[in-house]
mmCIF file of C-alpha atoms in Angstrom:
data_model
loop_
_atom_site.group_PDB
_atom_site.id
_atom_site.type_symbol
_atom_site.label_atom_id
_atom_site.label_comp_id
_atom_site.label_asym_id
_atom_site.label_seq_id
_atom_site.Cartn_x
_atom_site.Cartn_y
_atom_site.Cartn_z
ATOM 1 C CA MET A 1310 97.066 245.536 -39.488
ATOM 2 C CA LYS A 1311 94.532 244.916 -42.206
ATOM 3 C CA TYR A 1312 94.209 241.879 -44.420
ATOM 4 C CA ALA A 1313 92.425 241.494 -47.737
ATOM 5 C CA SER A 1314 91.625 237.875 -47.079
ATOM 6 C CA SER A 1315 87.965 236.927 -46.678
ATOM 7 C CA ILE A 1316 86.765 235.319 -43.471
ATOM 8 C CA ILE A 1317 84.687 232.170 -43.791
ATOM 9 C CA PHE A 1318 82.454 231.414 -40.828
ATOM 10 C CA CYS A 1319 81.785 227.882 -39.755
ATOM 11 C CA VAL A 1320 80.972 225.756 -36.781
ATOM 12 C CA LEU A 1321 84.112 225.200 -34.671
ATOM 13 C CA PHE A 1322 84.935 221.957 -32.975
ATOM 14 C CA ASN A 1323 81.775 220.535 -31.448
ATOM 15 C CA LEU A 1324 83.927 217.831 -29.915
ATOM 16 C CA LEU A 1325 83.694 215.631 -26.879
ATOM 17 C CA PHE A 1326 87.100 215.143 -25.251
ATOM 18 C CA VAL A 1327 87.410 211.912 -23.307
ATOM 19 C CA ASN A 1328 90.468 210.911 -21.310
ATOM 20 C CA ILE A 1329 90.827 208.904 -18.153
ATOM 21 C CA PHE A 1330 92.642 211.830 -16.560
ATOM 22 C CA CYS A 1331 90.713 214.706 -18.086
ATOM 23 C CA THR A 1332 87.245 216.059 -17.449
ATOM 24 C CA GLU A 1333 84.592 215.808 -20.130
ATOM 25 C CA GLU A 1334 84.177 219.318 -21.475
ATOM 26 C CA SER A 1335 81.472 220.987 -23.552
ATOM 27 C CA SER A 1336 80.725 224.508 -24.682
ATOM 28 C CA GLU A 1337 77.214 224.372 -23.247
ATOM 29 C CA LYS A 1338 77.867 223.724 -19.573
ATOM 30 C CA ASN A 1339 80.539 224.374 -17.026
ATOM 31 C CA SER A 1340 82.672 221.384 -16.128
ATOM 32 C CA GLU A 1341 84.660 220.651 -13.038
ATOM 33 C CA THR A 1342 88.317 221.657 -13.241
ATOM 34 C CA GLU A 1343 90.550 218.625 -12.972
ATOM 35 C CA SER A 1344 94.159 217.931 -13.712
ATOM 36 C CA CYS A 1345 94.994 217.107 -17.307
ATOM 37 C CA GLY A 1346 98.617 216.119 -16.879
ATOM 38 C CA PHE A 1347 100.757 219.097 -15.945
ATOM 39 C CA VAL A 1348 98.118 221.495 -17.222
ATOM 40 C CA LEU A 1349 96.672 222.113 -13.759
ATOM 41 C CA LEU A 1350 99.420 220.534 -11.706
ATOM 42 C CA PRO A 1351 100.862 222.563 -8.778
ATOM 43 C CA ARG A 1352 104.220 221.810 -7.205
ATOM 44 C CA ASP A 1353 102.539 220.293 -4.157
ATOM 45 C CA SER A 1354 100.348 217.896 -6.167
ATOM 46 C CA LYS A 1355 99.398 214.691 -4.418
ATOM 47 C CA LEU A 1356 101.760 211.853 -5.254
ATOM 48 C CA SER A 1357 100.847 208.198 -5.392
ATOM 49 C CA ALA A 1358 102.377 204.882 -6.317
ATOM 50 C CA LYS A 1359 102.954 204.650 -10.077
ATOM 51 C CA GLU A 1360 100.188 202.914 -11.992
ATOM 52 C CA GLN A 1361 99.288 202.082 -15.566
ATOM 53 C CA GLN A 1362 97.916 204.965 -17.631
ATOM 54 C CA CYS A 1363 95.838 205.009 -20.808
ATOM 55 C CA SER A 1364 94.272 207.455 -23.208
ATOM 56 C CA SER A 1365 91.653 207.536 -25.911
ATOM 57 C CA ASP A 1366 91.516 208.941 -29.418
ATOM 58 C CA ILE A 1367 88.926 211.184 -31.057
ATOM 59 C CA ASP A 1368 87.784 211.801 -34.601
ATOM 60 C CA GLY A 1369 89.893 213.815 -37.006
ATOM 61 C CA GLU A 1370 89.912 217.596 -36.916
ATOM 62 C CA LYS A 1371 87.273 219.861 -38.351
ATOM 63 C CA ASP A 1372 88.410 223.139 -39.867
ATOM 64 C CA CYS A 1373 86.953 226.108 -41.660
ATOM 65 C CA GLY A 1374 89.075 225.861 -44.772
ATOM 66 C CA SER A 1375 90.733 229.280 -44.531
ATOM 67 C CA ASN A 1376 93.015 230.749 -47.169
ATOM 68 C CA SER A 1377 96.568 229.490 -47.519
ATOM 69 C CA ALA A 1378 98.519 229.859 -44.294
ATOM 70 C CA ASP A 1379 101.723 230.558 -46.163
ATOM 71 C CA LYS A 1380 100.817 234.190 -46.816
ATOM 72 C CA TYR A 1381 100.659 234.775 -43.059
ATOM 73 C CA LEU A 1382 103.992 233.136 -42.373
ATOM 74 C CA GLU A 1383 107.720 233.749 -42.789
ATOM 75 C CA GLU A 1384 107.393 237.509 -43.310
ATOM 76 C CA ASN A 1385 109.112 238.649 -40.108
ATOM 77 C CA GLN A 1386 108.141 242.184 -41.038
ATOM 78 C CA ASN A 1387 108.139 243.396 -37.451
ATOM 79 C CA LEU A 1388 111.524 242.008 -36.428
ATOM 80 C CA GLU A 1389 113.921 244.699 -35.325
ATOM 81 C CA ASN A 1390 117.114 245.148 -33.374
ATOM 82 C CA LYS A 1391 116.891 248.068 -30.989
ATOM 83 C CA GLY A 1392 120.677 248.451 -30.900
ATOM 84 C CA ASP A 1393 121.064 246.868 -27.475
ATOM 85 C CA ASN A 1394 122.066 243.225 -27.215
ATOM 86 C CA GLN A 1395 119.543 242.742 -24.435
ATOM 87 C CA TRP A 1396 116.806 243.941 -26.808
ATOM 88 C CA ALA A 1397 117.995 242.025 -29.848
ATOM 89 C CA ASN A 1398 115.383 239.987 -31.708
ATOM 90 C CA THR A 1399 112.424 241.823 -30.266
ATOM 91 C CA VAL A 1400 109.275 242.276 -32.295
ATOM 92 C CA LEU A 1401 107.245 245.475 -32.327
ATOM 93 C CA ILE A 1402 103.633 244.406 -32.083
ATOM 94 C CA LYS A 1403 101.439 247.176 -33.442
ATOM 95 C CA GLY A 1404 98.454 247.634 -31.168
ATOM 96 C CA GLY A 1405 94.817 247.382 -32.121
ATOM 97 C CA LYS A 1406 91.463 245.885 -31.207
ATOM 98 C CA PHE A 1407 90.891 242.147 -31.255
ATOM 99 C CA LYS A 1408 88.506 239.504 -29.995
ATOM 100 C CA MET A 1409 90.034 237.884 -26.923
ATOM 101 C CA GLY A 1410 88.773 234.476 -25.835
ATOM 102 C CA THR A 1411 86.103 232.544 -27.697
ATOM 103 C CA ASP A 1412 82.380 231.880 -27.707
ATOM 104 C CA LYS A 1413 83.131 228.309 -28.802
ATOM 105 C CA PRO A 1414 85.180 227.108 -25.822
ATOM 106 C CA VAL A 1415 86.647 223.622 -25.756
ATOM 107 C CA PHE A 1416 87.445 223.690 -22.033
ATOM 108 C CA VAL A 1417 84.714 225.775 -20.413
ATOM 109 C CA ALA A 1418 86.172 225.399 -16.923
ATOM 110 C CA ASP A 1419 89.400 227.062 -18.114
ATOM 111 C CA GLY A 1420 87.596 230.345 -18.718
ATOM 112 C CA GLU A 1421 88.175 230.400 -22.470
ATOM 113 C CA GLY A 1422 85.037 232.477 -22.934
ATOM 114 C CA PRO A 1423 83.271 234.694 -23.467
ATOM 115 C CA ALA A 1424 84.747 236.423 -26.498
ATOM 116 C CA ARG A 1425 85.267 240.110 -25.711
ATOM 117 C CA GLN A 1426 86.655 243.107 -27.554
ATOM 118 C CA VAL A 1427 90.033 244.194 -26.203
ATOM 119 C CA MET A 1428 92.215 247.124 -27.232
ATOM 120 C CA ILE A 1429 95.972 246.593 -26.953
ATOM 121 C CA ASP A 1430 98.602 249.341 -27.152
ATOM 122 C CA ASP A 1431 101.847 248.896 -29.081
ATOM 123 C CA PHE A 1432 104.349 246.680 -27.256
ATOM 124 C CA TYR A 1433 107.515 244.697 -27.802
ATOM 125 C CA LEU A 1434 107.715 240.915 -27.609
ATOM 126 C CA GLU A 1435 110.673 238.621 -28.044
ATOM 127 C CA ALA A 1436 110.518 236.770 -31.341
ATOM 128 C CA TYR A 1437 111.822 233.597 -29.706
ATOM 129 C CA GLU A 1438 111.283 231.763 -26.472
ATOM 130 C CA VAL A 1439 114.145 232.317 -24.033
ATOM 131 C CA SER A 1440 116.818 229.749 -24.869
ATOM 132 C CA ASN A 1441 119.219 227.838 -22.657
ATOM 133 C CA LYS A 1442 122.003 230.059 -23.996
ATOM 134 C CA ASN A 1443 120.081 233.196 -23.031
ATOM 135 C CA PHE A 1444 119.320 231.870 -19.569
ATOM 136 C CA GLU A 1445 122.911 230.763 -19.031
ATOM 137 C CA GLU A 1446 124.062 234.339 -19.691
ATOM 138 C CA PHE A 1447 121.575 235.570 -17.107
ATOM 139 C CA VAL A 1448 122.709 233.043 -14.487
ATOM 140 C CA GLU A 1449 126.383 233.791 -15.107
ATOM 141 C CA SER A 1450 125.686 237.523 -14.754
ATOM 142 C CA THR A 1451 123.485 237.373 -11.657
ATOM 143 C CA GLY A 1452 124.151 234.083 -9.893
ATOM 144 C CA HIS A 1453 120.427 233.334 -10.006
ATOM 145 C CA ILE A 1454 119.372 229.968 -8.572
ATOM 146 C CA THR A 1455 116.119 228.620 -9.949
ATOM 147 C CA GLU A 1456 113.345 227.340 -7.744
ATOM 148 C CA ALA A 1457 113.742 223.847 -9.197
ATOM 149 C CA GLU A 1458 117.328 223.908 -7.927
ATOM 150 C CA LYS A 1459 116.198 225.166 -4.536
ATOM 151 C CA PHE A 1460 113.462 222.539 -4.209
ATOM 152 C CA GLY A 1461 115.794 219.855 -5.530
ATOM 153 C CA ASP A 1462 113.398 218.366 -8.066
ATOM 154 C CA SER A 1463 111.095 219.123 -10.970
ATOM 155 C CA PHE A 1464 108.525 217.290 -13.095
ATOM 156 C CA VAL A 1465 109.655 215.314 -16.146
ATOM 157 C CA LEU A 1466 107.801 213.174 -18.682
ATOM 158 C CA ASP A 1467 108.584 209.528 -17.888
ATOM 159 C CA SER A 1468 109.361 208.491 -21.475
ATOM 160 C CA LEU A 1469 112.256 210.977 -21.604
ATOM 161 C CA LEU A 1470 114.050 209.498 -18.596
ATOM 162 C CA SER A 1471 116.908 207.029 -18.648
ATOM 163 C CA GLU A 1472 116.341 203.611 -17.136
ATOM 164 C CA GLU A 1473 118.806 204.470 -14.370
ATOM 165 C CA VAL A 1474 116.786 207.512 -13.327
ATOM 166 C CA LYS A 1475 113.511 205.590 -13.520
ATOM 167 C CA LYS A 1476 114.867 203.032 -11.047
ATOM 168 C CA THR A 1477 115.224 205.784 -8.426
ATOM 169 C CA ILE A 1478 111.584 206.890 -8.644
ATOM 170 C CA SER A 1479 108.842 205.237 -6.618
ATOM 171 C CA GLN A 1480 106.155 207.922 -6.825
ATOM 172 C CA ALA A 1481 104.202 209.701 -9.539
ATOM 173 C CA VAL A 1482 101.525 212.368 -9.731
ATOM 174 C CA ALA A 1483 98.238 210.673 -8.920
ATOM 175 C CA ALA A 1484 96.250 212.469 -11.613
ATOM 176 C CA ALA A 1485 98.975 212.164 -14.258
ATOM 177 C CA PRO A 1486 101.307 209.221 -13.628
ATOM 178 C CA TRP A 1487 103.486 210.052 -16.647
ATOM 179 C CA TRP A 1488 104.678 213.116 -14.710
ATOM 180 C CA LEU A 1489 107.475 212.114 -12.374
ATOM 181 C CA PRO A 1490 109.156 214.272 -9.714
ATOM 182 C CA VAL A 1491 112.805 213.808 -10.627
ATOM 183 C CA LYS A 1492 115.542 214.647 -8.152
ATOM 184 C CA GLY A 1493 118.172 216.882 -9.684
ATOM 185 C CA ALA A 1494 116.038 217.879 -12.676
ATOM 186 C CA ASP A 1495 116.590 221.551 -13.456
ATOM 187 C CA TRP A 1496 117.322 223.821 -16.396
ATOM 188 C CA ARG A 1497 120.882 222.467 -16.771
ATOM 189 C CA HIS A 1498 119.753 218.853 -16.334
ATOM 190 C CA PRO A 1499 116.337 218.589 -18.053
ATOM 191 C CA GLU A 1500 115.930 214.842 -17.477
ATOM 192 C CA GLY A 1501 117.814 214.577 -14.202
ATOM 193 C CA THR A 1502 121.449 214.448 -13.162
ATOM 194 C CA ASP A 1503 122.562 212.175 -16.016
ATOM 195 C CA SER A 1504 121.366 214.671 -18.669
ATOM 196 C CA ASN A 1505 122.697 218.024 -19.886
ATOM 197 C CA ILE A 1506 121.996 220.812 -22.372
ATOM 198 C CA GLU A 1507 125.285 220.811 -24.274
ATOM 199 C CA GLU A 1508 123.505 219.986 -27.531
ATOM 200 C CA ARG A 1509 120.416 222.030 -26.657
ATOM 201 C CA MET A 1510 121.693 225.546 -26.104
ATOM 202 C CA ASP A 1511 119.279 226.808 -28.781
ATOM 203 C CA HIS A 1512 116.300 225.034 -27.219
ATOM 204 C CA PRO A 1513 113.928 226.851 -24.834
ATOM 205 C CA VAL A 1514 114.977 226.899 -21.207
ATOM 206 C CA ILE A 1515 112.683 224.681 -19.125
ATOM 207 C CA HIS A 1516 112.227 223.877 -15.436
ATOM 208 C CA VAL A 1517 111.802 227.593 -14.785
ATOM 209 C CA SER A 1518 109.051 228.879 -12.533
ATOM 210 C CA TRP A 1519 107.057 232.062 -13.012
ATOM 211 C CA ASN A 1520 109.291 233.691 -10.412
ATOM 212 C CA ASP A 1521 112.401 232.650 -12.348
ATOM 213 C CA ALA A 1522 110.916 234.052 -15.552
ATOM 214 C CA VAL A 1523 110.127 237.384 -13.892
ATOM 215 C CA ALA A 1524 113.698 237.623 -12.583
ATOM 216 C CA TYR A 1525 115.122 237.020 -16.050
ATOM 217 C CA CYS A 1526 112.864 239.568 -17.741
ATOM 218 C CA LYS A 1527 113.688 242.201 -15.121
ATOM 219 C CA TRP A 1528 117.388 241.572 -15.768
ATOM 220 C CA LYS A 1529 116.733 242.383 -19.428
ATOM 221 C CA GLY A 1530 114.789 245.523 -18.546
ATOM 222 C CA MET A 1531 111.613 243.802 -19.721
ATOM 223 C CA ARG A 1532 108.635 241.968 -18.220
ATOM 224 C CA LEU A 1533 106.356 239.048 -18.958
ATOM 225 C CA PRO A 1534 103.543 239.757 -21.443
ATOM 226 C CA THR A 1535 100.031 240.086 -20.116
ATOM 227 C CA GLU A 1536 97.670 237.328 -21.199
ATOM 228 C CA ALA A 1537 95.879 239.823 -23.459
ATOM 229 C CA GLU A 1538 99.138 240.881 -25.130
ATOM 230 C CA TRP A 1539 100.191 237.278 -25.584
ATOM 231 C CA GLU A 1540 96.871 236.262 -27.161
ATOM 232 C CA TYR A 1541 96.807 239.346 -29.391
ATOM 233 C CA ALA A 1542 100.276 238.457 -30.644
ATOM 234 C CA CYS A 1543 99.317 234.807 -31.097
ATOM 235 C CA LYS A 1544 96.275 235.612 -33.222
ATOM 236 C CA SER A 1545 98.458 237.643 -35.613
ATOM 237 C CA GLY A 1546 95.679 239.994 -36.650
ATOM 238 C CA LEU A 1547 93.236 237.228 -37.537
ATOM 239 C CA GLN A 1548 89.709 237.095 -36.131
ATOM 240 C CA ASP A 1549 87.924 233.921 -35.040
ATOM 241 C CA ARG A 1550 90.845 231.675 -35.841
ATOM 242 C CA LEU A 1551 92.305 228.861 -33.754
ATOM 243 C CA PHE A 1552 95.991 229.212 -34.605
ATOM 244 C CA PRO A 1553 98.282 232.070 -35.686
ATOM 245 C CA TRP A 1554 97.876 231.010 -39.334
ATOM 246 C CA GLY A 1555 94.184 230.065 -39.419
ATOM 247 C CA ASN A 1556 92.058 227.062 -38.510
ATOM 248 C CA LYS A 1557 93.920 224.132 -40.018
ATOM 249 C CA GLN A 1558 96.245 222.395 -37.603
ATOM 250 C CA MET A 1559 98.459 221.271 -40.499
ATOM 251 C CA PRO A 1560 98.046 223.563 -43.542
ATOM 252 C CA GLN A 1561 99.103 221.802 -46.742
ATOM 253 C CA ASN A 1562 99.790 218.801 -44.517
ATOM 254 C CA LYS A 1563 102.842 220.584 -43.054
ATOM 255 C CA HIS A 1564 103.845 220.890 -39.403
ATOM 256 C CA TYR A 1565 103.751 224.443 -38.072
ATOM 257 C CA MET A 1566 104.329 223.682 -34.399
ATOM 258 C CA ASN A 1567 105.924 221.185 -32.040
ATOM 259 C CA ILE A 1568 103.190 219.073 -30.454
ATOM 260 C CA TRP A 1569 102.592 215.366 -29.783
ATOM 261 C CA GLN A 1570 101.892 213.020 -32.703
ATOM 262 C CA GLY A 1571 100.652 209.499 -32.128
ATOM 263 C CA THR A 1572 98.827 208.371 -28.995
ATOM 264 C CA PHE A 1573 99.421 210.255 -25.774
ATOM 265 C CA PRO A 1574 101.168 209.299 -23.543
ATOM 266 C CA THR A 1575 102.308 205.923 -24.855
ATOM 267 C CA ASN A 1576 103.636 206.670 -28.340
ATOM 268 C CA ASN A 1577 105.082 209.833 -29.878
ATOM 269 C CA THR A 1578 105.728 209.199 -33.562
ATOM 270 C CA GLU A 1579 107.813 212.395 -33.815
ATOM 271 C CA GLU A 1580 106.358 213.272 -37.210
ATOM 272 C CA ASP A 1581 107.259 216.929 -36.620
ATOM 273 C CA GLY A 1582 110.862 215.913 -35.979
ATOM 274 C CA TYR A 1583 110.940 216.256 -32.200
ATOM 275 C CA ILE A 1584 110.170 214.061 -29.205
ATOM 276 C CA SER A 1585 110.756 216.857 -26.705
ATOM 277 C CA THR A 1586 111.632 220.539 -27.149
ATOM 278 C CA ALA A 1587 112.654 221.993 -30.496
ATOM 279 C CA PRO A 1588 115.096 224.858 -31.139
ATOM 280 C CA VAL A 1589 113.534 228.254 -30.532
ATOM 281 C CA THR A 1590 114.127 229.075 -34.202
ATOM 282 C CA ALA A 1591 112.305 225.981 -35.511
ATOM 283 C CA PHE A 1592 109.063 226.041 -37.535
ATOM 284 C CA PRO A 1593 107.645 228.917 -39.601
ATOM 285 C CA SER A 1594 107.304 232.415 -38.198
ATOM 286 C CA THR A 1595 103.910 233.991 -37.777
ATOM 287 C CA HIS A 1596 102.837 237.123 -39.631
ATOM 288 C CA PHE A 1597 103.998 239.072 -36.569
ATOM 289 C CA GLY A 1598 107.470 237.512 -36.800
ATOM 290 C CA LEU A 1599 107.130 235.129 -33.838
ATOM 291 C CA LYS A 1600 108.486 231.600 -33.563
ATOM 292 C CA ASN A 1601 106.850 228.796 -31.563
ATOM 293 C CA ILE A 1602 104.132 230.980 -30.063
ATOM 294 C CA VAL A 1603 102.077 227.778 -29.894
ATOM 295 C CA GLY A 1604 103.506 224.359 -29.079
ATOM 296 C CA ASN A 1605 107.073 223.604 -27.956
ATOM 297 C CA VAL A 1606 106.741 224.877 -24.356
ATOM 298 C CA TRP A 1607 104.054 226.559 -22.320
ATOM 299 C CA GLU A 1608 104.779 230.257 -21.802
ATOM 300 C CA TRP A 1609 104.232 232.109 -18.544
ATOM 301 C CA THR A 1610 102.279 235.381 -18.644
ATOM 302 C CA GLU A 1611 102.020 238.189 -16.127
ATOM 303 C CA ASP A 1612 98.369 237.636 -15.132
ATOM 304 C CA TRP A 1613 96.902 235.946 -12.100
ATOM 305 C CA TRP A 1614 94.461 233.186 -13.028
ATOM 306 C CA ASN A 1615 90.758 233.969 -13.258
ATOM 307 C CA THR A 1616 87.971 232.146 -15.102
ATOM 308 C CA GLN A 1617 85.242 234.802 -14.853
ATOM 309 C CA HIS A 1618 85.614 237.459 -17.554
ATOM 310 C CA SER A 1619 83.509 240.492 -18.348
ATOM 311 C CA ALA A 1620 82.102 240.642 -21.874
ATOM 312 C CA GLU A 1621 82.538 244.429 -21.903
ATOM 313 C CA ASP A 1622 85.180 246.141 -24.029
ATOM 314 C CA GLN A 1623 88.529 246.468 -22.289
ATOM 315 C CA HIS A 1624 91.783 248.375 -22.783
ATOM 316 C CA ASN A 1625 95.055 246.633 -21.911
ATOM 317 C CA PRO A 1626 93.514 244.285 -19.307
ATOM 318 C CA LYS A 1627 95.952 242.880 -16.768
ATOM 319 C CA GLY A 1628 93.856 240.303 -14.945
ATOM 320 C CA PRO A 1629 93.110 240.178 -11.201
ATOM 321 C CA LYS A 1630 95.285 242.054 -8.708
ATOM 322 C CA SER A 1631 96.030 238.873 -6.773
ATOM 323 C CA GLY A 1632 95.489 235.138 -6.871
ATOM 324 C CA LYS A 1633 96.971 231.706 -6.339
ATOM 325 C CA ASP A 1634 98.022 230.680 -9.852
ATOM 326 C CA LYS A 1635 99.540 232.398 -12.857
ATOM 327 C CA VAL A 1636 98.302 232.065 -16.437
ATOM 328 C CA LYS A 1637 100.344 230.211 -19.020
ATOM 329 C CA LYS A 1638 99.565 229.994 -22.716
ATOM 330 C CA GLY A 1639 100.416 228.153 -25.912
ATOM 331 C CA GLY A 1640 100.573 224.463 -25.015
ATOM 332 C CA SER A 1641 103.680 222.328 -25.425
ATOM 333 C CA TYR A 1642 105.316 219.370 -27.131
ATOM 334 C CA MET A 1643 103.200 217.167 -24.846
ATOM 335 C CA CYS A 1644 99.876 218.461 -26.153
ATOM 336 C CA HIS A 1645 97.705 216.275 -28.378
ATOM 337 C CA LYS A 1646 94.246 217.077 -29.669
ATOM 338 C CA SER A 1647 92.770 214.056 -27.901
ATOM 339 C CA TYR A 1648 94.424 214.855 -24.597
ATOM 340 C CA CYS A 1649 95.267 218.506 -24.035
ATOM 341 C CA TYR A 1650 93.921 220.588 -26.883
ATOM 342 C CA ARG A 1651 95.391 223.779 -25.504
ATOM 343 C CA PHE A 1652 97.727 224.773 -28.337
ATOM 344 C CA ARG A 1653 94.997 227.125 -29.577
ATOM 345 C CA CYS A 1654 95.506 230.884 -29.148
ATOM 346 C CA ALA A 1655 92.405 231.244 -26.964
ATOM 347 C CA ALA A 1656 93.268 228.260 -24.762
ATOM 348 C CA ARG A 1657 94.814 228.822 -21.354
ATOM 349 C CA SER A 1658 96.023 227.035 -18.268
ATOM 350 C CA GLN A 1659 97.579 227.872 -14.937
ATOM 351 C CA ASN A 1660 99.982 226.927 -12.197
ATOM 352 C CA THR A 1661 101.484 228.257 -9.001
ATOM 353 C CA PRO A 1662 104.309 230.797 -9.409
ATOM 354 C CA ASP A 1663 106.880 228.428 -7.869
ATOM 355 C CA THR A 1664 106.076 225.404 -10.046
ATOM 356 C CA SER A 1665 108.451 224.162 -12.739
ATOM 357 C CA ALA A 1666 108.416 221.335 -15.249
ATOM 358 C CA GLY A 1667 110.044 220.042 -18.398
ATOM 359 C CA ASN A 1668 107.528 221.666 -20.734
ATOM 360 C CA VAL A 1669 107.276 225.232 -19.415
ATOM 361 C CA GLY A 1670 109.306 228.245 -20.556
ATOM 362 C CA PHE A 1671 108.654 231.887 -21.411
ATOM 363 C CA ARG A 1672 109.464 234.938 -23.522
ATOM 364 C CA CYS A 1673 109.690 238.578 -22.404
ATOM 365 C CA ALA A 1674 107.785 241.702 -23.395
ATOM 366 C CA ALA A 1675 108.092 245.453 -22.896
ATOM 367 C CA SER A 1676 105.830 248.453 -23.218
ATOM 368 C CA LYS A 1677 106.537 250.881 -26.029
ATOM 369 C CA VAL A 1678 107.606 254.233 -24.593
#
């Protein structure tokens, strides 16, 4: 897909991120990988007694002043219905060559760089994240039991819990004490046993592991997208841009994604309208017809995690053949620029295939045949 818009080059985000729970990162040296909340948190993370947490702010954003984002949004030109209910609301992503990763990494240890040329074939991707309604249909059809249900708990942000649930919790994740292992938290009960999804059927399903996501996609005759496919779709045909619409986090001072406003983790001002997940249909569509490809919930991808990438040209890369963690992309409603600036298309994170939490979901893909 070609665009007539000019590309303005500029220096991107020479920022120092400081947080009591996050590693200092720079684009000039490798930094030690540490937990930044749930970003690097496996199911078997070390728990400790709950303690006071704090965070720090940074300067305002720098951006390259790209053309208006509106011309890239709300076109939905790729949306199609393949005539099968299971394939409804899929998007045909026309293949092409793009620059995957970045030479201006924010989190070097995450393997955001180097930038490399990647060719992607045509593929299908769901326009929306899988919703609670979608997942309920799958469970009713198959009897699937999620890993959160099997383990009996899942991670939830403390500020979303009722006081009654908080009274039952005596432990927290040592590296991220706002993440609490809540008994009975699962996709039907996002904040524990005294919560439900009756008013959130159009929100993304959460508390689903990578294994749960794979099972759902197989049921639909689909699969998870590779990391390369996901990033290609996220970048929407733009080169050297941070977000699907360009470099400005809030073009025309408008919200284009569901992330944290205020000071993380103590105060979410909800300026985008949401304190937790948003409906899968919320916010503007990208030029490729996708909703919430960044923000809202992290999205699982097919690839095993790896931080060492070849700079050579590649064709449909699929990551390592094996590993310990799976790649997830897009960030979530818990991400803030001063804390977890991973709602950029090139950003990435990982977790074990059996881990679940209240800010992780997915969408399915399929190869074009």
